[in-house]
Short mmCIF file of C-alpha atoms in Angstrom, two decimals:
data_model
loop_
_atom_site.label_atom_id
_atom_site.label_comp_id
_atom_site.label_asym_id
_atom_site.label_seq_id
_atom_site.Cartn_x
_atom_site.Cartn_y
_atom_site.Cartn_z
CA MET Z 26 -20.39 44.39 3.67
CA ALA Z 27 -21.28 41.56 1.16
CA ALA Z 28 -17.68 43.06 -1.35
CA ALA Z 29 -15.93 43.12 1.76
CA ALA Z 30 -16.57 39.14 2.64
CA SER Z 31 -16.86 38.02 -0.62
CA ARG Z 32 -13.32 40.03 0.11
CA ALA Z 33 -12.06 38.07 3.04
CA ASP Z 34 -13.21 34.41 1.13
CA HIS Z 35 -10.66 35.53 -1.82
CA CYS Z 36 -7.72 36.01 -0.13
CA ARG Z 37 -8.37 32.57 2.03
CA ARG Z 38 -8.53 31.19 -0.60
CA ARG Z 39 -5.08 32.59 -1.81
CA LEU Z 40 -4.14 32.06 1.90
CA ASP Z 41 -4.56 27.82 1.00
CA ASP Z 42 -3.47 28.39 -2.73
CA SER Z 43 -0.36 29.53 -0.98
CA GLU Z 44 0.26 26.93 2.10
CA ARG Z 45 -0.10 24.54 -0.02
CA GLN Z 46 2.90 25.62 -2.23
CA LEU Z 47 4.84 26.46 1.03
CA GLU Z 48 4.54 22.77 1.75
CA GLU Z 49 5.73 21.45 -1.56
CA THR Z 50 8.39 23.95 -1.59
CA ASP Z 51 9.35 22.37 1.84
CA ARG Z 52 9.25 19.32 0.18
CA THR Z 53 11.82 20.36 -2.46
CA LEU Z 54 13.77 21.84 -0.54
CA ARG Z 55 14.36 19.18 2.43
CA ALA Z 56 15.11 16.25 -0.74
CA ALA Z 57 17.36 19.53 -2.27
CA GLU Z 58 19.05 19.27 1.24
CA GLY Z 59 19.47 15.30 1.49
CA ARG Z 60 20.86 15.58 -1.23
CA LEU Z 61 23.33 18.12 -0.95
CA ALA Z 62 24.15 16.34 2.38
CA ALA Z 63 25.09 13.20 0.13
CA ALA Z 64 27.07 15.37 -2.38
CA ARG Z 65 29.07 16.90 0.66
CA GLU Z 66 29.91 12.70 1.60
CA GLU Z 67 31.37 11.48 -1.64
CA ARG Z 68 33.44 15.02 -1.48
CA VAL Z 69 34.50 14.00 1.48
CA ARG Z 70 35.44 10.77 0.63
CA ALA Z 71 37.35 11.85 -2.28
CA GLU Z 72 39.07 14.21 -0.91
CA THR Z 73 39.90 11.73 1.92
CA ALA Z 74 40.86 9.34 -0.61
CA ALA Z 75 43.13 11.95 -3.12
CA GLU Z 76 44.49 12.97 0.10
CA GLN Z 77 45.43 9.16 1.84
CA ALA Z 78 47.12 8.39 -2.67
CA GLU Z 79 49.46 11.51 -1.94
CA ALA Z 80 50.07 10.66 1.52
CA THR Z 81 51.45 7.24 -0.20
CA LEU Z 82 53.63 8.67 -3.19
CA VAL Z 83 54.86 11.33 -0.27
CA THR Z 84 55.72 8.03 1.65
CA ILE Z 85 57.00 5.74 -1.49
CA GLU Z 86 59.17 8.99 -3.34
CA GLY Z 87 61.07 9.47 1.34
CA GLN Z 88 61.31 5.47 0.51
CA THR Z 89 63.20 5.73 -2.50
CA ASN Z 90 65.04 8.22 -1.71
CA GLU Z 91 66.57 7.15 1.85
CA ARG Z 92 67.04 3.30 0.76
CA PHE Z 93 68.98 3.83 -3.17
CA SER Z 94 69.04 8.21 -2.94
CA LEU Z 95 66.96 7.79 -6.00
CA PRO Z 96 63.61 9.63 -7.48
CA PRO Z 97 61.02 7.00 -8.38
CA GLU Z 98 61.29 8.06 -11.96
CA ARG Z 99 64.82 7.41 -12.15
CA LEU Z 100 64.16 3.91 -10.26
CA ALA Z 101 61.19 2.95 -11.84
CA GLU Z 102 63.53 3.02 -15.35
CA LEU Z 103 66.25 2.05 -13.77
CA VAL Z 104 63.75 -1.72 -12.57
CA GLY Z 105 63.12 -2.17 -16.15
CA GLU Z 106 66.20 -2.11 -17.19
CA VAL Z 107 66.60 -5.40 -14.70
CA ASN Z 108 65.65 -8.65 -15.40
CA GLU Z 109 63.48 -10.90 -14.60
CA PRO Z 110 62.98 -10.44 -10.81
CA THR Z 111 62.81 -13.59 -8.20
CA THR Z 112 60.39 -15.76 -6.91
CA GLY Z 113 60.03 -13.77 -3.14
CA ASP Z 114 60.39 -10.26 -4.71
CA LEU Z 115 56.76 -11.35 -6.80
CA ALA Z 116 55.11 -12.72 -3.94
CA THR Z 117 56.00 -9.15 -2.02
CA ALA Z 118 54.77 -7.53 -5.07
CA GLU Z 119 51.73 -9.86 -5.35
CA LYS Z 120 51.09 -9.61 -1.81
CA GLN Z 121 50.82 -5.10 -1.08
CA LEU Z 122 49.36 -6.18 -4.31
CA GLU Z 123 46.39 -7.62 -2.64
CA ARG Z 124 46.34 -4.70 0.26
CA MET Z 125 46.07 -2.16 -2.16
CA LYS Z 126 43.69 -3.55 -4.27
CA ARG Z 127 41.83 -3.85 -0.48
CA GLU Z 128 41.87 -0.91 0.57
CA ARG Z 129 40.68 0.46 -2.35
CA ASP Z 130 37.74 -1.29 -2.11
CA LEU Z 131 37.97 -0.17 1.23
CA ILE Z 132 37.77 3.06 0.01
CA GLY Z 133 34.66 2.81 -2.64
CA PRO Z 134 33.90 4.35 -5.72
CA VAL Z 135 34.92 7.66 -6.46
CA ASN Z 136 31.94 10.15 -8.20
CA LEU Z 137 34.84 12.71 -10.50
CA ARG Z 138 31.73 15.24 -10.52
CA ALA Z 139 30.39 15.48 -7.06
CA GLU Z 140 32.77 18.95 -6.75
CA GLU Z 141 30.53 19.34 -10.27
CA GLU Z 142 26.75 18.46 -7.95
CA LEU Z 143 27.64 19.94 -5.07
CA ALA Z 144 27.77 23.01 -6.43
CA GLU Z 145 24.55 22.42 -8.71
CA LEU Z 146 22.38 21.18 -5.89
CA GLU Z 147 24.09 24.35 -2.81
CA GLY Z 148 22.58 26.80 -6.22
CA GLU Z 149 18.94 24.82 -6.34
CA SER Z 150 19.35 24.95 -2.56
CA GLY Z 151 19.52 29.15 -1.63
CA ARG Z 152 16.96 28.95 -5.50
CA LEU Z 153 13.81 27.52 -3.14
CA ASP Z 154 14.90 28.90 -0.31
CA GLY Z 155 14.83 32.55 -2.38
CA GLU Z 156 11.46 31.73 -3.35
CA ARG Z 157 10.23 29.76 -0.49
CA GLU Z 158 11.18 33.66 1.77
CA ASP Z 159 8.68 34.77 -1.18
CA LEU Z 160 6.38 32.65 -0.29
CA LEU Z 161 6.51 33.36 3.10
CA GLN Z 162 6.05 37.30 3.19
CA ALA Z 163 2.94 36.14 0.15
CA ILE Z 164 1.60 34.78 3.14
CA ALA Z 165 2.07 37.48 5.84
CA LYS Z 166 0.64 39.51 3.51
CA LEU Z 167 -2.33 37.49 2.99
CA ARG Z 168 -3.16 37.25 6.30
CA GLN Z 169 -2.59 40.72 6.90
CA GLY Z 170 -5.16 41.51 4.56
CA VAL Z 171 -8.00 39.16 5.23
CA GLY Z 172 -7.50 40.99 8.83
CA GLN Z 173 -7.73 43.82 7.82
CA LEU Z 174 -10.95 42.14 5.51
CA ASP Z 175 -12.92 40.68 8.83
CA LYS Z 176 -12.12 43.93 10.63
CA GLU Z 177 -13.59 46.10 8.42
CA ALA Z 178 -16.29 43.29 7.43
CA ARG Z 179 -17.50 43.34 11.24
CA ALA Z 180 -17.08 46.94 11.75
CA ARG Z 181 -19.95 47.48 8.94
CA LEU Z 182 -22.08 44.55 9.71
CA LEU Z 183 -21.86 45.95 13.56
CA ALA Z 184 -23.81 49.29 12.11
CA ALA Z 185 -25.48 47.89 9.91
CA PHE Z 186 -27.23 45.51 13.37
CA ASP Z 187 -27.62 48.35 15.43
CA GLU Z 188 -29.03 50.69 12.48
CA ILE Z 189 -31.32 47.92 11.61
CA ASP Z 190 -32.32 46.82 15.50
CA ARG Z 191 -32.92 50.96 16.59
CA HIS Z 192 -36.18 50.43 13.15
CA PHE Z 193 -37.59 46.80 14.54
CA GLN Z 194 -37.86 48.22 17.85
CA GLN Z 195 -39.73 51.70 16.54
CA LEU Z 196 -41.87 49.53 13.81
CA PHE Z 197 -42.36 47.02 16.23
CA ARG Z 198 -44.22 48.95 18.40
CA ARG Z 199 -45.77 50.47 15.65
CA LEU Z 200 -47.15 47.56 14.46
CA PHE Z 201 -48.60 46.09 17.82
CA GLY Z 202 -49.53 49.29 19.08
CA GLY Z 203 -47.28 49.10 22.08
CA GLY Z 204 -45.18 46.19 23.24
CA HIS Z 205 -41.04 45.30 23.54
CA ALA Z 206 -38.69 43.33 21.01
CA HIS Z 207 -34.81 43.56 19.39
CA LEU Z 208 -32.70 41.90 18.00
CA SER Z 209 -29.59 39.47 19.08
CA LEU Z 210 -25.88 38.04 18.75
CA MET Z 211 -26.13 34.46 19.60
CA ASP Z 212 -21.91 35.10 19.92
CA ALA Z 213 -20.95 38.80 20.29
CA ASP Z 214 -17.76 37.39 19.73
CA ASP Z 215 -17.34 36.60 17.01
CA PRO Z 216 -21.03 37.79 14.48
CA MET Z 217 -19.73 37.27 10.71
CA ALA Z 218 -19.87 33.40 11.95
CA ILE Z 219 -22.72 33.13 14.14
CA GLY Z 220 -26.94 33.72 14.16
CA LEU Z 221 -30.04 36.40 14.44
CA GLU Z 222 -32.33 35.59 17.25
CA VAL Z 223 -35.30 37.91 17.94
CA MET Z 224 -37.44 38.37 20.65
CA ALA Z 225 -40.82 40.26 21.36
CA SER Z 226 -43.01 40.41 23.99
CA PRO Z 227 -45.98 42.41 22.38
CA PRO Z 228 -48.14 44.18 24.73
CA GLY Z 229 -49.22 42.02 27.83
CA LYS Z 230 -46.73 39.59 27.05
CA LYS Z 231 -43.58 38.37 28.40
CA LEU Z 232 -40.87 38.78 26.47
CA GLN Z 233 -39.96 35.40 23.72
CA HIS Z 234 -38.72 33.58 20.87
CA LEU Z 235 -39.23 34.47 18.16
CA SER Z 236 -41.02 30.81 17.34
CA LEU Z 237 -43.73 30.90 20.82
CA LEU Z 238 -45.22 33.10 19.03
CA SER Z 239 -49.03 33.04 17.30
CA GLY Z 240 -49.03 33.10 13.13
CA GLY Z 241 -50.04 36.76 13.35
CA GLU Z 242 -47.76 37.99 16.12
CA GLN Z 243 -45.32 35.84 13.83
CA THR Z 244 -46.10 37.66 10.33
CA LEU Z 245 -46.23 41.09 12.46
CA THR Z 246 -43.05 40.91 13.67
CA ALA Z 247 -41.24 38.87 10.56
CA LEU Z 248 -42.76 42.49 8.53
CA ALA Z 249 -41.37 44.75 11.57
CA LEU Z 250 -37.54 43.33 11.36
CA ARG Z 251 -37.99 43.16 7.30
CA PHE Z 252 -38.69 46.74 7.23
CA ALA Z 253 -36.23 47.49 8.90
CA ILE Z 254 -34.42 46.36 7.13
CA PHE Z 255 -35.40 47.78 4.17
CA LEU Z 256 -35.64 51.64 5.65
CA ALA Z 257 -31.69 50.61 6.75
CA LYS Z 258 -31.30 50.57 2.92
CA GLN Z 259 -34.36 51.60 0.86
CA THR Z 260 -35.02 50.73 -2.70
CA PRO Z 261 -37.55 51.83 -5.31
CA ILE Z 262 -38.86 48.86 -5.25
CA CYS Z 263 -40.28 46.89 -3.23
CA VAL Z 264 -42.73 43.36 -2.97
CA LEU Z 265 -44.10 41.99 -0.75
CA ASP Z 266 -46.11 38.32 -1.55
CA GLU Z 267 -49.84 37.55 0.33
CA VAL Z 268 -48.19 39.03 3.46
CA ASP Z 269 -51.57 40.02 5.14
CA ALA Z 270 -52.76 36.88 4.93
CA PRO Z 271 -52.50 35.34 8.50
CA LEU Z 272 -53.88 38.99 10.18
CA ASP Z 273 -57.22 40.53 10.90
CA ASP Z 274 -58.67 43.45 9.76
CA ALA Z 275 -56.80 45.84 12.57
CA ASN Z 276 -53.44 43.90 12.68
CA VAL Z 277 -54.09 44.72 8.08
CA ASP Z 278 -55.37 48.01 9.11
CA ARG Z 279 -51.71 49.07 10.90
CA MET Z 280 -49.78 47.45 8.07
CA CYS Z 281 -51.39 49.48 5.76
CA THR Z 282 -50.75 52.50 7.83
CA LEU Z 283 -46.97 51.97 7.41
CA LEU Z 284 -46.72 51.21 3.08
CA ASP Z 285 -48.43 54.73 3.27
CA ASP Z 286 -45.69 56.35 5.06
CA LEU Z 287 -43.26 54.36 3.83
CA ALA Z 288 -44.55 55.63 0.27
CA ALA Z 289 -44.78 59.02 1.41
CA ALA Z 290 -40.96 59.21 1.27
CA GLY Z 291 -40.80 57.79 -2.26
CA THR Z 292 -40.65 54.21 -2.96
CA ARG Z 293 -43.58 52.05 -4.16
CA PHE Z 294 -44.75 49.17 -3.28
CA LEU Z 295 -46.31 45.96 -5.28
CA VAL Z 296 -48.23 44.42 -3.16
CA ILE Z 297 -49.72 40.87 -3.99
CA THR Z 298 -53.39 40.38 -1.84
CA HIS Z 299 -56.39 38.65 -1.40
CA HIS Z 300 -57.23 41.14 1.18
CA ARG Z 301 -60.93 43.30 0.59
CA LEU Z 302 -59.01 45.60 3.68
CA THR Z 303 -55.69 45.78 1.75
CA MET Z 304 -57.54 46.21 -1.75
CA ALA Z 305 -58.74 48.71 -0.26
CA ARG Z 306 -55.60 51.19 1.72
CA MET Z 307 -53.93 50.76 -2.30
CA HIS Z 308 -53.94 53.36 -4.67
CA ARG Z 309 -54.63 50.88 -8.18
CA LEU Z 310 -56.15 47.82 -8.74
CA PHE Z 311 -55.14 44.98 -10.71
CA GLY Z 312 -56.54 41.71 -11.63
CA VAL Z 313 -57.58 38.76 -13.90
CA THR Z 314 -61.00 38.52 -14.93
CA MET Z 315 -63.03 36.11 -17.36
CA ALA Z 316 -65.38 37.47 -19.49
CA GLU Z 317 -65.63 34.38 -21.74
CA LYS Z 318 -65.29 31.74 -20.68
CA GLY Z 319 -61.52 30.27 -21.30
CA VAL Z 320 -60.68 33.84 -22.52
CA SER Z 321 -58.71 36.11 -19.00
CA GLN Z 322 -58.64 39.63 -19.00
CA LEU Z 323 -56.30 41.80 -16.86
CA VAL Z 324 -58.07 44.81 -15.74
CA SER Z 325 -57.43 47.82 -13.73
CA VAL Z 326 -59.32 50.22 -11.02
CA ASP Z 327 -57.08 53.57 -9.95
CA LEU Z 328 -58.40 54.35 -6.84
CA VAL Z 329 -56.92 57.41 -6.43
CA ASP Z 330 -58.28 59.48 -9.29
CA HIS Z 331 -61.75 58.02 -9.83
CA ASN Z 332 -62.25 55.26 -8.74
CA GLY Z 333 -62.56 53.83 -12.48
CA LEU Z 334 -62.15 50.83 -14.23
CA ARG Z 335 -60.81 49.91 -17.43
CA SER Z 336 -59.25 47.28 -19.21
CA VAL Z 337 -55.72 47.01 -19.42
CA GLY Z 338 -54.19 45.14 -23.00
#
């Protein structure tokens, strides 16, 4: 279950990275599309200027043929052989020249590489479109993977929760000699992101939250829950550190009986305790004594074989 959750987190991080990369690609694509639009506009302007120049040339050729019955090239040769033009002809030519300059200025500068730039931008735009499609497919796969991991983790969590709750109810009744308790999820719709509530009803008391129980009752309830988790996934060794401190002798006896049953199934318990009854129920005791001032010594007592006391180390 922890591995599935870790894989889900890893996929979420990959999904976030892919989404950020997609946003960066979208920005680059929009910039390329802007440059592509400008290049297309430049090409249109160049084509318009070329068409206008070609139309002007055709008009001049037509006028030359109509008025002089000569092609423009031959007329230019003849004009070069004529004397200097008159003042009136020169003024007319200057006006026509000024008009043509104004028309040229209206056309604006012509980018001779517009067609090449357009082809480059179209290629870049196609490449970015391909990258964007790849990112979208990767994001879709990641989302599908995250969804499957979440589904698997949720199923495993609910199965483990049901098993632990079943053990918890049995152990609670055993440790308390009756009563009732159960576990509940604070939000069943999303078990992966919510907390756990422990409701308990010791013998003779109403069902209430764990925090409302006495110190000893809270300890027994916590032990029932801890051993319920332990039964759901047992380990060879279990360490308990002074869990019997708040308990009276009767409850300590119940706890030790439960430990005996669990130990019979193959688990070894290491219990740190100062309670005399707990020490009396153990198989072997280890302690520290000071035979001489300032000198500590580890001793062990085997309570099963011969109740003998011997030094260790």
